[in-house]
mmCIF file of C-alpha atoms in Angstrom:
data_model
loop_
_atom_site.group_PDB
_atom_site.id
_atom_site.type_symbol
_atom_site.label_atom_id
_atom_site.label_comp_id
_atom_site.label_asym_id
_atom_site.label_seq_id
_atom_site.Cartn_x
_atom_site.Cartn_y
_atom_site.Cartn_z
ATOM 1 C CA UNK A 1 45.028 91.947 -0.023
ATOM 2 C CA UNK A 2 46.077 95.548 0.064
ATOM 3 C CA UNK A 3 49.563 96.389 -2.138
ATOM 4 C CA UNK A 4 51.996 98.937 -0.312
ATOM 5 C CA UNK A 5 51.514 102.642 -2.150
ATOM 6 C CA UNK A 6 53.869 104.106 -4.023
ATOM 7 C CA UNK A 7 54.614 108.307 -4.151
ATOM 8 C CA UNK A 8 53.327 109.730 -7.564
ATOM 9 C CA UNK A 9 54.857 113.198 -7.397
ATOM 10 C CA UNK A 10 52.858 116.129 -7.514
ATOM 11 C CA UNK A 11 49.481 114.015 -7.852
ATOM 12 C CA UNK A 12 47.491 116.047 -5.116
ATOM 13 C CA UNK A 13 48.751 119.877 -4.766
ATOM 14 C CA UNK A 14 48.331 121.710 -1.541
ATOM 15 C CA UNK A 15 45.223 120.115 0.570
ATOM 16 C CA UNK A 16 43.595 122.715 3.614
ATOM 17 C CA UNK A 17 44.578 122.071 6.806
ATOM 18 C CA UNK A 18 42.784 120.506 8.493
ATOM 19 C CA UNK A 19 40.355 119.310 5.747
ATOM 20 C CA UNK A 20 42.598 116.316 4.799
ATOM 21 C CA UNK A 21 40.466 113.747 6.680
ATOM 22 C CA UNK A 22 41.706 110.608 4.656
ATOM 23 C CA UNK A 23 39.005 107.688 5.841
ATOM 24 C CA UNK A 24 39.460 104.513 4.510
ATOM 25 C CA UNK A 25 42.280 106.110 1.354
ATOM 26 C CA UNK A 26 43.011 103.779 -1.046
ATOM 27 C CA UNK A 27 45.763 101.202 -0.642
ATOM 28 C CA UNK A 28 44.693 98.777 -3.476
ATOM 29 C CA UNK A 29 46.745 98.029 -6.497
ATOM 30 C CA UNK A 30 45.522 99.484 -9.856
ATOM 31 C CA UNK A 31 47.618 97.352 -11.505
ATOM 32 C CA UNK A 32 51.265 97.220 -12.847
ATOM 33 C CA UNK A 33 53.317 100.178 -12.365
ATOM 34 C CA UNK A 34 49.851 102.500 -10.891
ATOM 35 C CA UNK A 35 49.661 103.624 -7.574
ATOM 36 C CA UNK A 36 48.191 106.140 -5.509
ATOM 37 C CA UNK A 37 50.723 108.572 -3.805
ATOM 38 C CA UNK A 38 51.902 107.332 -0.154
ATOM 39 C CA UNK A 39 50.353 110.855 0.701
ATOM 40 C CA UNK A 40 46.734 109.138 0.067
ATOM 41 C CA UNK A 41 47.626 105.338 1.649
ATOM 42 C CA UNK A 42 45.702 103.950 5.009
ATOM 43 C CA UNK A 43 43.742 101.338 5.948
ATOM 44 C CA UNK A 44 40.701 99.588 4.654
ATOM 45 C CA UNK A 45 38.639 97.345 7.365
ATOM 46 C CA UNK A 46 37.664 94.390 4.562
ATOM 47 C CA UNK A 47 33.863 92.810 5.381
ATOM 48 C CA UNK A 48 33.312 90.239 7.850
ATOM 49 C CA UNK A 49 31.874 87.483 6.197
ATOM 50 C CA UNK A 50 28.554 85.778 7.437
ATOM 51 C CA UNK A 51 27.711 82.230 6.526
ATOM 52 C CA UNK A 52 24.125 82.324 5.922
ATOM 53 C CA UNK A 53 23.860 82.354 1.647
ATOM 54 C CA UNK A 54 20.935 82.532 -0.681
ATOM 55 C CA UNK A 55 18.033 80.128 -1.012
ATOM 56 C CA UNK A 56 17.667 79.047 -4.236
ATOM 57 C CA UNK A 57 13.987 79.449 -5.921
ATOM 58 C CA UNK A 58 12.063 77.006 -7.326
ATOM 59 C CA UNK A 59 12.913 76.522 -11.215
ATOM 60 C CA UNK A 60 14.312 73.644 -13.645
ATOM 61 C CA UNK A 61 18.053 73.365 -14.407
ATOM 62 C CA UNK A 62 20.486 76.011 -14.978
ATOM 63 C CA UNK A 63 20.696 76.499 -18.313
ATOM 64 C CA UNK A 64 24.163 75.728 -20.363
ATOM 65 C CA UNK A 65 25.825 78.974 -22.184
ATOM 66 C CA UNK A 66 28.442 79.101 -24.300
ATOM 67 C CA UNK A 67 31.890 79.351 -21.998
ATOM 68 C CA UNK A 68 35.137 78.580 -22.567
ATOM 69 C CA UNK A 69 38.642 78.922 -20.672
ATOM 70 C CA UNK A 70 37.196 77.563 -17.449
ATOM 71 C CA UNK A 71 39.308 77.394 -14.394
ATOM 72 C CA UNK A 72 37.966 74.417 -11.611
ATOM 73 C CA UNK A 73 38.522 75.397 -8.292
ATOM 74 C CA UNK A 74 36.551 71.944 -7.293
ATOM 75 C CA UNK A 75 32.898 72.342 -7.967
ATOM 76 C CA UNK A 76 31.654 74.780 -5.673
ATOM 77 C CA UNK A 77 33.348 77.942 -7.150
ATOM 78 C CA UNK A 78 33.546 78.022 -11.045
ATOM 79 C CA UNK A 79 35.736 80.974 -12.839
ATOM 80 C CA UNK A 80 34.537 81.275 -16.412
ATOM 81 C CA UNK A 81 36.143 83.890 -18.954
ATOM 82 C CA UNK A 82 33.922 84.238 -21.721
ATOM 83 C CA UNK A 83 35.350 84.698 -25.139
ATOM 84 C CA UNK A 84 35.008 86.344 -28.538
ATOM 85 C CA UNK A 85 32.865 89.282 -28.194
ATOM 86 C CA UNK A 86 32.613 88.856 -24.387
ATOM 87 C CA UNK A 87 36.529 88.858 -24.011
ATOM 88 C CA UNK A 88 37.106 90.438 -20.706
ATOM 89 C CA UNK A 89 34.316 89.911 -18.925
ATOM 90 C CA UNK A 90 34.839 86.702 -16.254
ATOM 91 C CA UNK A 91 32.047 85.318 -14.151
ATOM 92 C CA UNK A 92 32.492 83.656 -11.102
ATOM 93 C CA UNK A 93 29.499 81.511 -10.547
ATOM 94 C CA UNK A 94 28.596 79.627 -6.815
ATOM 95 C CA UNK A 95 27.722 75.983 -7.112
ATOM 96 C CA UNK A 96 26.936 74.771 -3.122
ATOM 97 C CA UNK A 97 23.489 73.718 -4.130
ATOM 98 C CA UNK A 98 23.343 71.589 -1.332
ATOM 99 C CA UNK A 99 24.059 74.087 1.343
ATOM 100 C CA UNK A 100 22.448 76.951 -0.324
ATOM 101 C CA UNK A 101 25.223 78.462 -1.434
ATOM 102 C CA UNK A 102 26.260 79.424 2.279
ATOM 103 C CA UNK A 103 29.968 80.229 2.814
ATOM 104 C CA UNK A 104 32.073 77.463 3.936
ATOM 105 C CA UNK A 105 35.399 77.968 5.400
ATOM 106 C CA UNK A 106 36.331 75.831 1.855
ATOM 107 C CA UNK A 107 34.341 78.348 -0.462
ATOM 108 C CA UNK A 108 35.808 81.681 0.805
ATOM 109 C CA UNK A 109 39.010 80.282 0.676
ATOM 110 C CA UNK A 110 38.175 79.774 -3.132
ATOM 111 C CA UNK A 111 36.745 83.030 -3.375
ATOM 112 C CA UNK A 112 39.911 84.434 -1.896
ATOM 113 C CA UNK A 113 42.077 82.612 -4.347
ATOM 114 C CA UNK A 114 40.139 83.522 -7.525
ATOM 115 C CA UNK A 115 40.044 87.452 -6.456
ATOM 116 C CA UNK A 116 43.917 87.851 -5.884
ATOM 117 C CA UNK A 117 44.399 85.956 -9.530
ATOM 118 C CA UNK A 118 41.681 88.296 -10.852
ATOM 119 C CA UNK A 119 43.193 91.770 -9.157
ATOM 120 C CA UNK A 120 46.504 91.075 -11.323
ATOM 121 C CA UNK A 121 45.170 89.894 -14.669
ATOM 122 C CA UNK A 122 45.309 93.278 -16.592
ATOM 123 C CA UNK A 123 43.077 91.420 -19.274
ATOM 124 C CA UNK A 124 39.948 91.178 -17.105
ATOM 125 C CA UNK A 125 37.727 94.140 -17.750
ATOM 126 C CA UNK A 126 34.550 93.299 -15.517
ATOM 127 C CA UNK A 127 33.349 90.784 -13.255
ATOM 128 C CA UNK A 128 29.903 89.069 -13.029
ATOM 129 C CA UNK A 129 29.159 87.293 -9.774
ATOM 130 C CA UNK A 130 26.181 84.925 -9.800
ATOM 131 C CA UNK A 131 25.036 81.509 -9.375
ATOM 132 C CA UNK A 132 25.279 77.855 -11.108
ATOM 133 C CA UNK A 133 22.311 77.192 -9.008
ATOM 134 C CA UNK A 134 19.207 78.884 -9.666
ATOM 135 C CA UNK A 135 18.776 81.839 -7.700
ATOM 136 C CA UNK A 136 22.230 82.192 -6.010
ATOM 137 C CA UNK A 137 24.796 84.485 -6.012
ATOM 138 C CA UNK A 138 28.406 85.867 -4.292
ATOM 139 C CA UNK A 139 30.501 88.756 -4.233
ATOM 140 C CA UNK A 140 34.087 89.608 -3.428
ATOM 141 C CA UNK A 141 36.194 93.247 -3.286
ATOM 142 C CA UNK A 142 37.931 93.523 -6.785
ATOM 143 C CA UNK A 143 39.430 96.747 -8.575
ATOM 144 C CA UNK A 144 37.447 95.674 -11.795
ATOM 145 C CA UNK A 145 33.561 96.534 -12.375
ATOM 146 C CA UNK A 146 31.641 94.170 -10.045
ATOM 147 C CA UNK A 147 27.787 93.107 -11.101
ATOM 148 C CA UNK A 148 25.499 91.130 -8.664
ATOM 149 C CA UNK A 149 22.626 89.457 -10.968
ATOM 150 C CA UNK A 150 20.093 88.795 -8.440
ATOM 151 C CA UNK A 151 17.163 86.288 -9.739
ATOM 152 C CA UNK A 152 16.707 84.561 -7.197
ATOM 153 C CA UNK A 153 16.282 84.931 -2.974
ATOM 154 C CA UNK A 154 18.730 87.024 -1.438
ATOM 155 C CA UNK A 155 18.113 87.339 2.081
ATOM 156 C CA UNK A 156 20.852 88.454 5.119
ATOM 157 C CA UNK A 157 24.505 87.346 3.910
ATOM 158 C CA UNK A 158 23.245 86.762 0.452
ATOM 159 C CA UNK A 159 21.948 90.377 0.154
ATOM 160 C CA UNK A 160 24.997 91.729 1.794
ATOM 161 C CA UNK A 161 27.527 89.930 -0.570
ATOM 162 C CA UNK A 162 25.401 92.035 -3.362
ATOM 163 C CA UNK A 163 25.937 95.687 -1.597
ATOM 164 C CA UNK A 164 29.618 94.389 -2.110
ATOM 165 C CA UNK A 165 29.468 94.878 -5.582
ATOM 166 C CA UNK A 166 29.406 97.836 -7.675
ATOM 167 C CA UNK A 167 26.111 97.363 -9.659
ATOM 168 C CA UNK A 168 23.043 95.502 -8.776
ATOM 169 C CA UNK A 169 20.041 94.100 -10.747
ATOM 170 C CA UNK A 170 17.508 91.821 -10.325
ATOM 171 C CA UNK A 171 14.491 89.572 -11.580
ATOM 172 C CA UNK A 172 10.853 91.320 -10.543
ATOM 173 C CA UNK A 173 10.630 87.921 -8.814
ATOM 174 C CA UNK A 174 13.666 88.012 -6.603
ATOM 175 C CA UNK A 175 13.445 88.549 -2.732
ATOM 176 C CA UNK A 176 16.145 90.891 -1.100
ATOM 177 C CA UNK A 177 16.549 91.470 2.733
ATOM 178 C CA UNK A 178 18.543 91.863 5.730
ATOM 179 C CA UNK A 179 16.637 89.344 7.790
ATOM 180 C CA UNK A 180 19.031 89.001 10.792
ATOM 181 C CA UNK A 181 16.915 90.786 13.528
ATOM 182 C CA UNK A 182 14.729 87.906 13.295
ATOM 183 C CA UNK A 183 17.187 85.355 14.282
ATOM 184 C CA UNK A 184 18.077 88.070 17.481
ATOM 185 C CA UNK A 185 21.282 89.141 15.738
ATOM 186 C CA UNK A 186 22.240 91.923 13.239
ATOM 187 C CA UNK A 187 23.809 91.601 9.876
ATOM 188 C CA UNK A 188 27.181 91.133 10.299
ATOM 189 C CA UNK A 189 29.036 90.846 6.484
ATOM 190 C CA UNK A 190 28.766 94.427 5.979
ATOM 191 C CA UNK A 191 25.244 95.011 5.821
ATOM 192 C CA UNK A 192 25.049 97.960 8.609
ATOM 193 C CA UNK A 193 27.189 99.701 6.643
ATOM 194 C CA UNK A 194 26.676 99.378 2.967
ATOM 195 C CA UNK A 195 23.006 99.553 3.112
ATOM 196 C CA UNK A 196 23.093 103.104 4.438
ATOM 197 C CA UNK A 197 25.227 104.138 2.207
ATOM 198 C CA UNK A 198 23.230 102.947 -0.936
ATOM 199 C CA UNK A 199 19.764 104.006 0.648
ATOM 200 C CA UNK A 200 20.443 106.062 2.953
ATOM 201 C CA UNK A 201 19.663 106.233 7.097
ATOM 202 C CA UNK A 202 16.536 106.001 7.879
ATOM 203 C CA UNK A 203 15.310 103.863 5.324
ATOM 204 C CA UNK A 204 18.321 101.238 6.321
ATOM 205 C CA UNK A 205 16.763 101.243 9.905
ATOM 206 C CA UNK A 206 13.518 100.400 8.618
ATOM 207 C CA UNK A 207 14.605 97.517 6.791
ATOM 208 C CA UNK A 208 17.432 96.537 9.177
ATOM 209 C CA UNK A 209 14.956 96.950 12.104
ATOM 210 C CA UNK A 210 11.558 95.422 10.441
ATOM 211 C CA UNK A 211 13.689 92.241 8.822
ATOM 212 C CA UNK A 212 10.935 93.430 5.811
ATOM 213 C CA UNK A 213 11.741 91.378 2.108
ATOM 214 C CA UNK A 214 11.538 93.326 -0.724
ATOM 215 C CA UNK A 215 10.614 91.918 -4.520
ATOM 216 C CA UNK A 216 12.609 93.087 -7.442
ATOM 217 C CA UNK A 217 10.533 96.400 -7.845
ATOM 218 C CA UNK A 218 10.252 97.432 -3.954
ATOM 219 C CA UNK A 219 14.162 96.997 -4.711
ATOM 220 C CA UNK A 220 14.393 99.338 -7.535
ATOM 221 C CA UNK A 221 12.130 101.810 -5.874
ATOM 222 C CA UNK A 222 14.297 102.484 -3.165
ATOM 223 C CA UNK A 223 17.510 102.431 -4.722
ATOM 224 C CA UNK A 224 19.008 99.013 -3.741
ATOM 225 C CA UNK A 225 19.236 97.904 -7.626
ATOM 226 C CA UNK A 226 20.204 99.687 -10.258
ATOM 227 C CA UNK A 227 17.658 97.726 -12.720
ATOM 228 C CA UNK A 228 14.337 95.243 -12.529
ATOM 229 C CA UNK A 229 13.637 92.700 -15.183
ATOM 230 C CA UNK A 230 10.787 90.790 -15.478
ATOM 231 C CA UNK A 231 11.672 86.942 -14.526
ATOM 232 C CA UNK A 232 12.265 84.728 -17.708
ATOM 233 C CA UNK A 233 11.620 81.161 -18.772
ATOM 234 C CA UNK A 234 15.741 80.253 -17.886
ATOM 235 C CA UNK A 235 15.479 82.111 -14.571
ATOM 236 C CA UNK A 236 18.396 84.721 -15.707
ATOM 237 C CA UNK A 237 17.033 87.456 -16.485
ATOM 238 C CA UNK A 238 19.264 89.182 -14.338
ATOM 239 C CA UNK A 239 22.316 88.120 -15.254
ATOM 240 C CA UNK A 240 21.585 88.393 -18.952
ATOM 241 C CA UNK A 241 21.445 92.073 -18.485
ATOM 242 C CA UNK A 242 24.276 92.212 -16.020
ATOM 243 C CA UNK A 243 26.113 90.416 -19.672
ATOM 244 C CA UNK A 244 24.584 93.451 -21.563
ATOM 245 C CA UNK A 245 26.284 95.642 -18.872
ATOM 246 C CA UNK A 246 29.660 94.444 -18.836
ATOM 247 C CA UNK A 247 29.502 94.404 -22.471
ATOM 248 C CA UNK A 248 28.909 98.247 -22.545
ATOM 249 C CA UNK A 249 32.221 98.717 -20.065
ATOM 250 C CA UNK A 250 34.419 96.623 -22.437
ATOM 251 C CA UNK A 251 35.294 99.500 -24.523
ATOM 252 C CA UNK A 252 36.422 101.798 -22.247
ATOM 253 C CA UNK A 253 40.113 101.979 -21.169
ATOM 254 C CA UNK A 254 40.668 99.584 -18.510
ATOM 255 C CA UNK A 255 43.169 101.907 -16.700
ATOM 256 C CA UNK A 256 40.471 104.473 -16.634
ATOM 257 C CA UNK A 257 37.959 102.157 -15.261
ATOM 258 C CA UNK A 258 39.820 101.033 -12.682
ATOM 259 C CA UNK A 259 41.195 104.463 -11.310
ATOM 260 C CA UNK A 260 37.486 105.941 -12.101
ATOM 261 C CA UNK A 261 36.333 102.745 -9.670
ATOM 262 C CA UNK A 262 38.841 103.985 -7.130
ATOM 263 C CA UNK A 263 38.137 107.465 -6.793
ATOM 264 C CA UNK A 264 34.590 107.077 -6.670
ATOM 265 C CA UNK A 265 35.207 104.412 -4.200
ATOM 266 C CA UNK A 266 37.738 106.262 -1.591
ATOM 267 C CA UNK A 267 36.038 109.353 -2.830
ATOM 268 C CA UNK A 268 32.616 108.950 -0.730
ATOM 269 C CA UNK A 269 34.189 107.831 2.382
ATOM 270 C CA UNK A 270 36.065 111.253 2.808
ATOM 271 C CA UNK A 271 34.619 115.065 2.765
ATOM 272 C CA UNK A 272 34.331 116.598 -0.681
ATOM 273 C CA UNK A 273 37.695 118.869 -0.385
ATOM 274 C CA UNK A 274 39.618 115.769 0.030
ATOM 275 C CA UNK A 275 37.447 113.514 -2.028
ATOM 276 C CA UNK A 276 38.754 116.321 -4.880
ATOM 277 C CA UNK A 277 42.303 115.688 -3.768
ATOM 278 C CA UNK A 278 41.534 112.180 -4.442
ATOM 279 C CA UNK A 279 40.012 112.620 -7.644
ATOM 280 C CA UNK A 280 43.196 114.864 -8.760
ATOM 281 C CA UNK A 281 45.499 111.691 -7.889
ATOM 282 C CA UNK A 282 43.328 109.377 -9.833
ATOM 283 C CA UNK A 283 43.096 111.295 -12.481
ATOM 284 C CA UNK A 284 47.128 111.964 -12.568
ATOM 285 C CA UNK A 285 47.254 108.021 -13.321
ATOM 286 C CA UNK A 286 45.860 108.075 -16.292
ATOM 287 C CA UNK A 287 47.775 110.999 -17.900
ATOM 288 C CA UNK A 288 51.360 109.278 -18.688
ATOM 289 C CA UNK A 289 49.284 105.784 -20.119
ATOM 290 C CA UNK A 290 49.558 104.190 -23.400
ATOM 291 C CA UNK A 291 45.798 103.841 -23.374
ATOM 292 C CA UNK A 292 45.726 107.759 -23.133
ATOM 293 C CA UNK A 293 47.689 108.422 -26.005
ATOM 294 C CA UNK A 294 45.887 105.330 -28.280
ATOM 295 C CA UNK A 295 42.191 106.835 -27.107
ATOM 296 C CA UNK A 296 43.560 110.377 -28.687
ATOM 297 C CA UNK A 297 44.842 108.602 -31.848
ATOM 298 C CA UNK A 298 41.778 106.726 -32.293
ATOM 299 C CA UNK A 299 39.660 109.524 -31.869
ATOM 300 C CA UNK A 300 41.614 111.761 -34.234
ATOM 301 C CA UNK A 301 41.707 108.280 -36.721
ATOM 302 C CA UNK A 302 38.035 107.756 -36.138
ATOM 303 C CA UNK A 303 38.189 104.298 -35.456
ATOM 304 C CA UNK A 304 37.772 102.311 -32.372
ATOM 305 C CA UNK A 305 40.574 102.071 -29.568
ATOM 306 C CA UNK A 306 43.232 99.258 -29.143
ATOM 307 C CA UNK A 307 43.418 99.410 -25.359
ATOM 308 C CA UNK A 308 46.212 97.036 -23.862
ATOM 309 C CA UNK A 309 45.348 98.123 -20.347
ATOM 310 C CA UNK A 310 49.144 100.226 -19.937
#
């Protein structure tokens, strides 16, 4: 999934030696004709993917919304990109009711198919991933703004798929754990890694080690999710606030959000000294875009920006 990096001269400047310890640099494509310089390119090890999915809650039926431009991919994985207002924002909702939204061989292969279409679309501005089954929910690794609305159960895969994404909220209601030590395994989708790194050490070990559930708040108290809702009558309270979300990013310069994405991204898997070097690069991107130059004008025009994304 990884696009060979091109040189962008002069991006980085002189780096210590020695303190040049590029972990996991960035070899994703920003997107047409934006690159990071070869100096910055290596590997990323992309998540293992564990079957077990999220149990949906009790409720009624999902509740219709206003979508248009839909894309089938059969039933189980729907690609929706809202319109009007919400231009930009696309939602990829889960429909494997029957098997609890686990992850067939079938359903990743959809999910793989739908993220390479949705890494080159330079319209797409951010990315909602939940469920068309109450309570249910995936994730996949896009350049974009990625939003897990949790309002449902999220336990072992489930909860890892979220820590995929960028931003996470929940219902007060929902249930979110790594549950694997139960079943004598350990989570295996990513969840030893991206846990840690979103709550840090020792509480990951407690959670990890204890299989313990958290509700929505336990979630918010110790980092996991961004924002708790109190559950609604629909049962989306989550991802109606993950809408308000991605509304607030549509705005900004989709260049920008992208290489902002990436630095932060590449940035925390490297020390600081070279996370700078990073953020340098990133930030050399954005200097020779159209988007640049119309975010100036607008300002200067006081009116709002005509981003095209170049």
């Amino acid at each position: 999934m990884a696009a060979a990096v091109a040189a962008a001269p002069g991006a980085l400047g002189a780096l210590h030696a020695g303190g040049a310890r590029l972990v996991a640099a960035c070899s994703a494509r920003l997107c047409p004709g934006l690159r990071l310089p070869s100096s910055l390119a290596g590997r990323r090890v992309g998540p293992a993917i564990w079957a077990q999915g999220w149990v949906p809650a009790a409720g009624g039926p999902a509740p219709k919304r206003g979508y248009s431009s839909e894309m089938k991919t059969e039933d189980e994985l729907r690609v929706r990109h809202l319109e009007e207002e919400n231009r930009g924002i696309v939602v990829l909702g889960i429909n494997r009711a029957y098997g609890k939204n686990a992850l067939s061989k079938n359903l990743i292969k959809m999910l793989s198919k739908a993220v390479d279409a949705l890494k080159s679309d330079k319209k797409v501005r951010t990315i909602i991933i939940r469920s068309e089954v109450p309570g249910i929910f995936c994730a996949a690794n896009l350049p974009v703004p990625t939003i897990a609305a949790i309002d449902g159960l999220a336990l072992g895969g489930g909860l890892e798929l979220a820590l995929a994404c960028d931003i996470r909220v929940a219902a007060s209601s929902a249930k979110m754990g790594l549950v694997e030590t139960k079943l004598a395994i350990i989570p295996g989708g990513g969840g030893t890694q991206r846990l840690p790194r979103a709550i840090g050490m020792s509480l990951a070990k407690e959670l990890i080690f204890s299989a313990r559930v958290l509700d929505g708040q336990e979630a918010k108290a110790v980092g996991l999710i961004s924002h708790v809702l109190e559950q609604n009558q629909e049962g989306d309270a989550a991802y109606r606030k993950a809408l308000d979300l991605a509304r607030e990013f549509l705005p900004q310069g989709p260049v920008a959000m992208r290489v902002a994405k990436l630095a932060i991204n590449q940035g925390m898997e490297v020390d600081l000294v070279t996370g700078l070097a990073i953020e340098e690069a990133c930030y050399a991107q954005t200097i020779p875009t159209k988007d640049r130059l119309e975010g100036l004008l607008a300002f200067k025009e006081k009116r709002p920006p005509r981003y095209k994304g170049e």
